[in-house]
PDB file of C-alpha atoms in Angstrom:
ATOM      1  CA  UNK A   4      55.478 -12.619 -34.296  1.00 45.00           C
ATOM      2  CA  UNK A   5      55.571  -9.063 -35.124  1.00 41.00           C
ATOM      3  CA  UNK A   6      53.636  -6.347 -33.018  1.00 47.00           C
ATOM      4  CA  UNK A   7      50.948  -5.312 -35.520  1.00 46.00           C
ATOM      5  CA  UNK A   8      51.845  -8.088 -38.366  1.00 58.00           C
ATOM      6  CA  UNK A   9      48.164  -9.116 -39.436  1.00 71.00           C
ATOM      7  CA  UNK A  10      48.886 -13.180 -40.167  1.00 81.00           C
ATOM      8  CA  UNK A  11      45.743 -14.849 -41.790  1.00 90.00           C
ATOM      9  CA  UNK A  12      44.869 -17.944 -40.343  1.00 94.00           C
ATOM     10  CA  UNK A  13      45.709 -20.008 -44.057  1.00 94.00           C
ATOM     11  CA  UNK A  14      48.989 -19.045 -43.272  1.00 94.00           C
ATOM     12  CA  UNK A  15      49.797 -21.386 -40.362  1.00 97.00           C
ATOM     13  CA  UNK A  16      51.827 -24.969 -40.535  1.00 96.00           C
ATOM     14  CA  UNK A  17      48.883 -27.896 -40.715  1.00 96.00           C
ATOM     15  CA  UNK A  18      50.367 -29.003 -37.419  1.00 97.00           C
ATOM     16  CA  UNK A  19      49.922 -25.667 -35.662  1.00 98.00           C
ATOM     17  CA  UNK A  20      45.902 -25.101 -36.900  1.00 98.00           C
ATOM     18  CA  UNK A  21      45.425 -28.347 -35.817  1.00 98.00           C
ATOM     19  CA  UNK A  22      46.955 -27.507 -32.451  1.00 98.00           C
ATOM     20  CA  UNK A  23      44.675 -24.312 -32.734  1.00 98.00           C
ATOM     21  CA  UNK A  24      41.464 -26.700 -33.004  1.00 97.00           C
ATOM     22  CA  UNK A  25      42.621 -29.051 -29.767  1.00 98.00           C
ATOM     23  CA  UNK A  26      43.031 -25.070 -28.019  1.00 98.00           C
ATOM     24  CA  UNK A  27      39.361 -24.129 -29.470  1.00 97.00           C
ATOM     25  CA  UNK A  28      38.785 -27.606 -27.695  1.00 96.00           C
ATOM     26  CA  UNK A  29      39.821 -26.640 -24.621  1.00 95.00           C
ATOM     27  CA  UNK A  30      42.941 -28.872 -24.389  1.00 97.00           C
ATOM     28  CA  UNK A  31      44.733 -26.909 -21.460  1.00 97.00           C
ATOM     29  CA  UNK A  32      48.096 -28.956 -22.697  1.00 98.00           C
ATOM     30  CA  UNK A  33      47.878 -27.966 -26.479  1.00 98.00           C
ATOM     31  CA  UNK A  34      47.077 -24.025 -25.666  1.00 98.00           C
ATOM     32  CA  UNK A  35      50.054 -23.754 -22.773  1.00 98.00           C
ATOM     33  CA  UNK A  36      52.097 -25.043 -25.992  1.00 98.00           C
ATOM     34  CA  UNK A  37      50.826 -22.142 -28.547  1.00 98.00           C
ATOM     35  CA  UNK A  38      51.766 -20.110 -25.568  1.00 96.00           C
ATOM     36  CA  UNK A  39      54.982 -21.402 -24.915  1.00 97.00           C
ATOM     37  CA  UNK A  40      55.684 -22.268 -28.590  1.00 97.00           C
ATOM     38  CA  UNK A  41      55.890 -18.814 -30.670  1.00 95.00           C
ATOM     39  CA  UNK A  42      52.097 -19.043 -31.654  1.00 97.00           C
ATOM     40  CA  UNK A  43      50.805 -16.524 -28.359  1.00 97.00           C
ATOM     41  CA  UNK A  44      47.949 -15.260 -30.640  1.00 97.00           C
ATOM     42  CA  UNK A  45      46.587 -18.549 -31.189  1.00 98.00           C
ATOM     43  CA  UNK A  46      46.370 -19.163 -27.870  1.00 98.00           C
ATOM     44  CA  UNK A  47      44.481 -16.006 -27.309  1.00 98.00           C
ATOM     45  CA  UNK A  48      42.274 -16.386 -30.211  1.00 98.00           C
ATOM     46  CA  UNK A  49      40.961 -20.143 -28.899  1.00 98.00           C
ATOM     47  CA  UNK A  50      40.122 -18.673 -25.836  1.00 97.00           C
ATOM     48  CA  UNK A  51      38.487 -15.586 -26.699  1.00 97.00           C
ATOM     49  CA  UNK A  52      36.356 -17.838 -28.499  1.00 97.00           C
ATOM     50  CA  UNK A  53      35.501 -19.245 -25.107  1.00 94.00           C
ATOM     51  CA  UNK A  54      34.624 -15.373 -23.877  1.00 93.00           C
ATOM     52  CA  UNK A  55      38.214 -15.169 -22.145  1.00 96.00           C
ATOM     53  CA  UNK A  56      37.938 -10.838 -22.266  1.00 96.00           C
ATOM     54  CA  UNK A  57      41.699 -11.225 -20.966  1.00 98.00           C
ATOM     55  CA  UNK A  58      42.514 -12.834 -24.391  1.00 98.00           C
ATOM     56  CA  UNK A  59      40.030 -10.455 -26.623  1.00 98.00           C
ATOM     57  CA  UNK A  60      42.121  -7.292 -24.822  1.00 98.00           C
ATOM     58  CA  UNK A  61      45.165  -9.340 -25.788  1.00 98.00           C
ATOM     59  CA  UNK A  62      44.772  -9.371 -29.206  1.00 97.00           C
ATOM     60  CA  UNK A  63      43.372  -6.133 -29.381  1.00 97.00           C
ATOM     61  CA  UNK A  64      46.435  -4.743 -28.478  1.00 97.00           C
ATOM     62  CA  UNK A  65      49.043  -6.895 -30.231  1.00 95.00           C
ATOM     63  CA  UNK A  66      47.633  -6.265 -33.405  1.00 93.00           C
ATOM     64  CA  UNK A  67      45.829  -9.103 -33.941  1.00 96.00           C
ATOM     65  CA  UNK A  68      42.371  -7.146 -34.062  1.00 96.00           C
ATOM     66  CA  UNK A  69      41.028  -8.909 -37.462  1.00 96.00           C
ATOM     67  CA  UNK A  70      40.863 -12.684 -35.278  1.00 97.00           C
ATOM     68  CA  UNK A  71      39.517 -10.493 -32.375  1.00 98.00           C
ATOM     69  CA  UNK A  72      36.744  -8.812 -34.800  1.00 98.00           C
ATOM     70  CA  UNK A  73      36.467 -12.646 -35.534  1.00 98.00           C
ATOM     71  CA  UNK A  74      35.394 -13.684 -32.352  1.00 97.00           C
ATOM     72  CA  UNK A  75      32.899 -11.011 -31.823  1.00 97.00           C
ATOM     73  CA  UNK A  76      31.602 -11.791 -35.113  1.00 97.00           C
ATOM     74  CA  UNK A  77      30.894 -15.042 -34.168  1.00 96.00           C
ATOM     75  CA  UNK A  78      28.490 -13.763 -31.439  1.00 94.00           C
ATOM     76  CA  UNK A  79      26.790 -11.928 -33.918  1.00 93.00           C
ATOM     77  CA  UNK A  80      28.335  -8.919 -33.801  1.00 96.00           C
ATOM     78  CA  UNK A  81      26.976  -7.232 -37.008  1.00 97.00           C
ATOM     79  CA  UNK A  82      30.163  -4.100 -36.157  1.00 98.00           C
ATOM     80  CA  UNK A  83      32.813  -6.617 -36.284  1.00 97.00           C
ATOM     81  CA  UNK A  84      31.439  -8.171 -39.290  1.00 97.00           C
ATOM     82  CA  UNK A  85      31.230  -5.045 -40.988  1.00 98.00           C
ATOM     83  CA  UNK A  86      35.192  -4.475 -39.913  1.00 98.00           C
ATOM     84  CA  UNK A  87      36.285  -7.553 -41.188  1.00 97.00           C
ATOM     85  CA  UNK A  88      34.246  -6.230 -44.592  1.00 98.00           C
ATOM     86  CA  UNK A  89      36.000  -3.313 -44.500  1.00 98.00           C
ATOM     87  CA  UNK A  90      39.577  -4.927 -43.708  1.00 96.00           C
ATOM     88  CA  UNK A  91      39.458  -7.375 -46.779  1.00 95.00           C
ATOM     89  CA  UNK A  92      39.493 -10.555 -44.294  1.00 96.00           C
ATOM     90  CA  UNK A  93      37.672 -12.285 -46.780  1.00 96.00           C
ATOM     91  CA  UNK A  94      39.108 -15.584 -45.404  1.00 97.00           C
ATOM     92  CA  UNK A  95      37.489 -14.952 -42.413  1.00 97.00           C
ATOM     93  CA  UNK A  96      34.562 -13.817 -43.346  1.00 97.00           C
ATOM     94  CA  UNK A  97      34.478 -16.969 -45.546  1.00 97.00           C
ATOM     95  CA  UNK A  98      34.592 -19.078 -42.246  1.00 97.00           C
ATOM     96  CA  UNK A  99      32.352 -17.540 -40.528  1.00 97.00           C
ATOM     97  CA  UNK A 100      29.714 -17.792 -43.400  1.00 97.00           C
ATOM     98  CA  UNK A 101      31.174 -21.887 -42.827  1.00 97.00           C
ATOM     99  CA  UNK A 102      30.133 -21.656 -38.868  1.00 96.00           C
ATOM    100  CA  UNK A 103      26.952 -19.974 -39.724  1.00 94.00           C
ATOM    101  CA  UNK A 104      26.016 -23.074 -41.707  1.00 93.00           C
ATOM    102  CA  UNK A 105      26.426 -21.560 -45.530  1.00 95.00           C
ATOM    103  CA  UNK A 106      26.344 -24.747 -47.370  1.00 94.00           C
ATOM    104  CA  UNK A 107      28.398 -22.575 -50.577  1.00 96.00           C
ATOM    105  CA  UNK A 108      31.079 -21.868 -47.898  1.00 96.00           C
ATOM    106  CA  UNK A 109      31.572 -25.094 -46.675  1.00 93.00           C
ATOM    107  CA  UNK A 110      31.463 -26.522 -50.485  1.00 95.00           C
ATOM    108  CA  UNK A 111      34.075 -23.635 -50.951  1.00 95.00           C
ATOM    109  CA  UNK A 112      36.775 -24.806 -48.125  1.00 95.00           C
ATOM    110  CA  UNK A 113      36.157 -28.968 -49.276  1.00 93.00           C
ATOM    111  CA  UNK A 114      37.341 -27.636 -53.103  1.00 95.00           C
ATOM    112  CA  UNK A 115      40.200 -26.112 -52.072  1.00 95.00           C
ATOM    113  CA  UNK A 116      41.288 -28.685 -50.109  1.00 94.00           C
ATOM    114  CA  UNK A 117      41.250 -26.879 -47.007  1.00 95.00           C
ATOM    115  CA  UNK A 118      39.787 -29.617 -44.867  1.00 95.00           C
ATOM    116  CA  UNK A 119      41.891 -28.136 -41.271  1.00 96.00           C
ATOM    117  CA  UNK A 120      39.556 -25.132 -41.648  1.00 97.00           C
ATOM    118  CA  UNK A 121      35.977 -27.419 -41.792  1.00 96.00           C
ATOM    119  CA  UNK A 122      37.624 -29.186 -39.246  1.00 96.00           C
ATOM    120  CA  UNK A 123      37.972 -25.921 -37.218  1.00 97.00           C
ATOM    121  CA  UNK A 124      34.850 -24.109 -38.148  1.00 96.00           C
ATOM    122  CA  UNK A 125      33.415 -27.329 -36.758  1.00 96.00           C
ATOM    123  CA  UNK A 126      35.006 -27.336 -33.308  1.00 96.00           C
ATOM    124  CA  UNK A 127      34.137 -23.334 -33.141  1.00 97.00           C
ATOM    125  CA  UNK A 128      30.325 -24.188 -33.675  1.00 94.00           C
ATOM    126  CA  UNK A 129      30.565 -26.824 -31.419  1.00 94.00           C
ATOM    127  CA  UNK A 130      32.038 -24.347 -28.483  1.00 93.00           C
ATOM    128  CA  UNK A 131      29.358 -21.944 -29.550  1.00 88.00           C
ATOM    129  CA  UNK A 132      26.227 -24.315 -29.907  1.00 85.00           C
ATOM    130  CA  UNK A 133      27.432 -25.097 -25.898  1.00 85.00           C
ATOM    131  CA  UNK A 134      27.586 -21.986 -24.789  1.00 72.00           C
ATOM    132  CA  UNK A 135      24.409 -20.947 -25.821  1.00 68.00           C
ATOM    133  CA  UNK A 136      23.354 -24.227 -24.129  1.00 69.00           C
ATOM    134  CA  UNK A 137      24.783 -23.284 -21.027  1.00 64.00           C
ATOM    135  CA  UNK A 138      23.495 -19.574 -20.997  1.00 62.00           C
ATOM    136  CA  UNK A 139      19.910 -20.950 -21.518  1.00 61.00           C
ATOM    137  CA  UNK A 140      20.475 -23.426 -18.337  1.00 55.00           C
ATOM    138  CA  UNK A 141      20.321 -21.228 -15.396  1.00 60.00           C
ATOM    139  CA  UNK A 142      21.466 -24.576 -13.681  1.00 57.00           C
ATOM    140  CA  UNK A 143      24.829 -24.035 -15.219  1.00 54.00           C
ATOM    141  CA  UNK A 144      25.347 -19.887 -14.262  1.00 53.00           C
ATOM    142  CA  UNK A 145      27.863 -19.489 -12.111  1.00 53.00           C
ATOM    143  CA  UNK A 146      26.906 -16.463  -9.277  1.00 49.00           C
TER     144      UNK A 146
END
């Protein structure tokens, strides 16, 4: 892809989102083949999800800042959601109204058929709900 083309995530094969949610997953396999495969950006997305700052920076400077606001957004970040506001990403913003448990946006994404994106906004919370697990378990810190 394109240096600086902004691709929405709707715009992606069935086959390849569903590779992105095996990635989110943390199938090693499945993200060396977004990698290897034309889809680089999807690769870094899934694992800046997982707090990969390598990936984040990626994005950041290939132009791919809207699924790096994303990610940050995720965590909260009231500055990235504002971006995304200000950017128009209303796709986004409509999944991550989805992972924040807006019952209107998941009953949005089931109408219009768009059942690869519950499945993904799914697997995101899931990777979220466990990190916060594993930040709350000082068993699991790694010093």
């Amino acid at each position: 892809m394109a240096k600086g083309k902004r691709k929405e995530l709707f715009e992606y094969d069935a086959k390849i989102l569903i590779a992105l949610g095996e990635a989110i997953n943390r199938n090693v396999k499945i993200h060396n083949w977004l990698l290897k495969n034309g889809y680089p950006e999807l690769a870094a997305f899934a694992a800046a999800l997982q707090a990969d700052e390598a990936a984040f920076t990626w994005l950041m400077t290939h132009g791919f800042n809207h699924l790096a606001a994303f990610c940050n957004a995720v965590d909260n970040d009231e500055q990235a959601k504002s971006w995304l506001i200000q950017h128009k990403f209303n796709f986004l913003l409509a999944l991550l109204d989805a992972i924040e448990e807006n019952p209107q946006a998941m009953a949005w994404l089931r109408k219009h058929d768009l059942k690869i994106f519950v499945v993904i906004v799914q697997k995101i919370k899931e990777l979220k709900d466990q990190q916060h697990r594993d930040y709350s378990d000082y068993h699991s810190i790694h010093f």
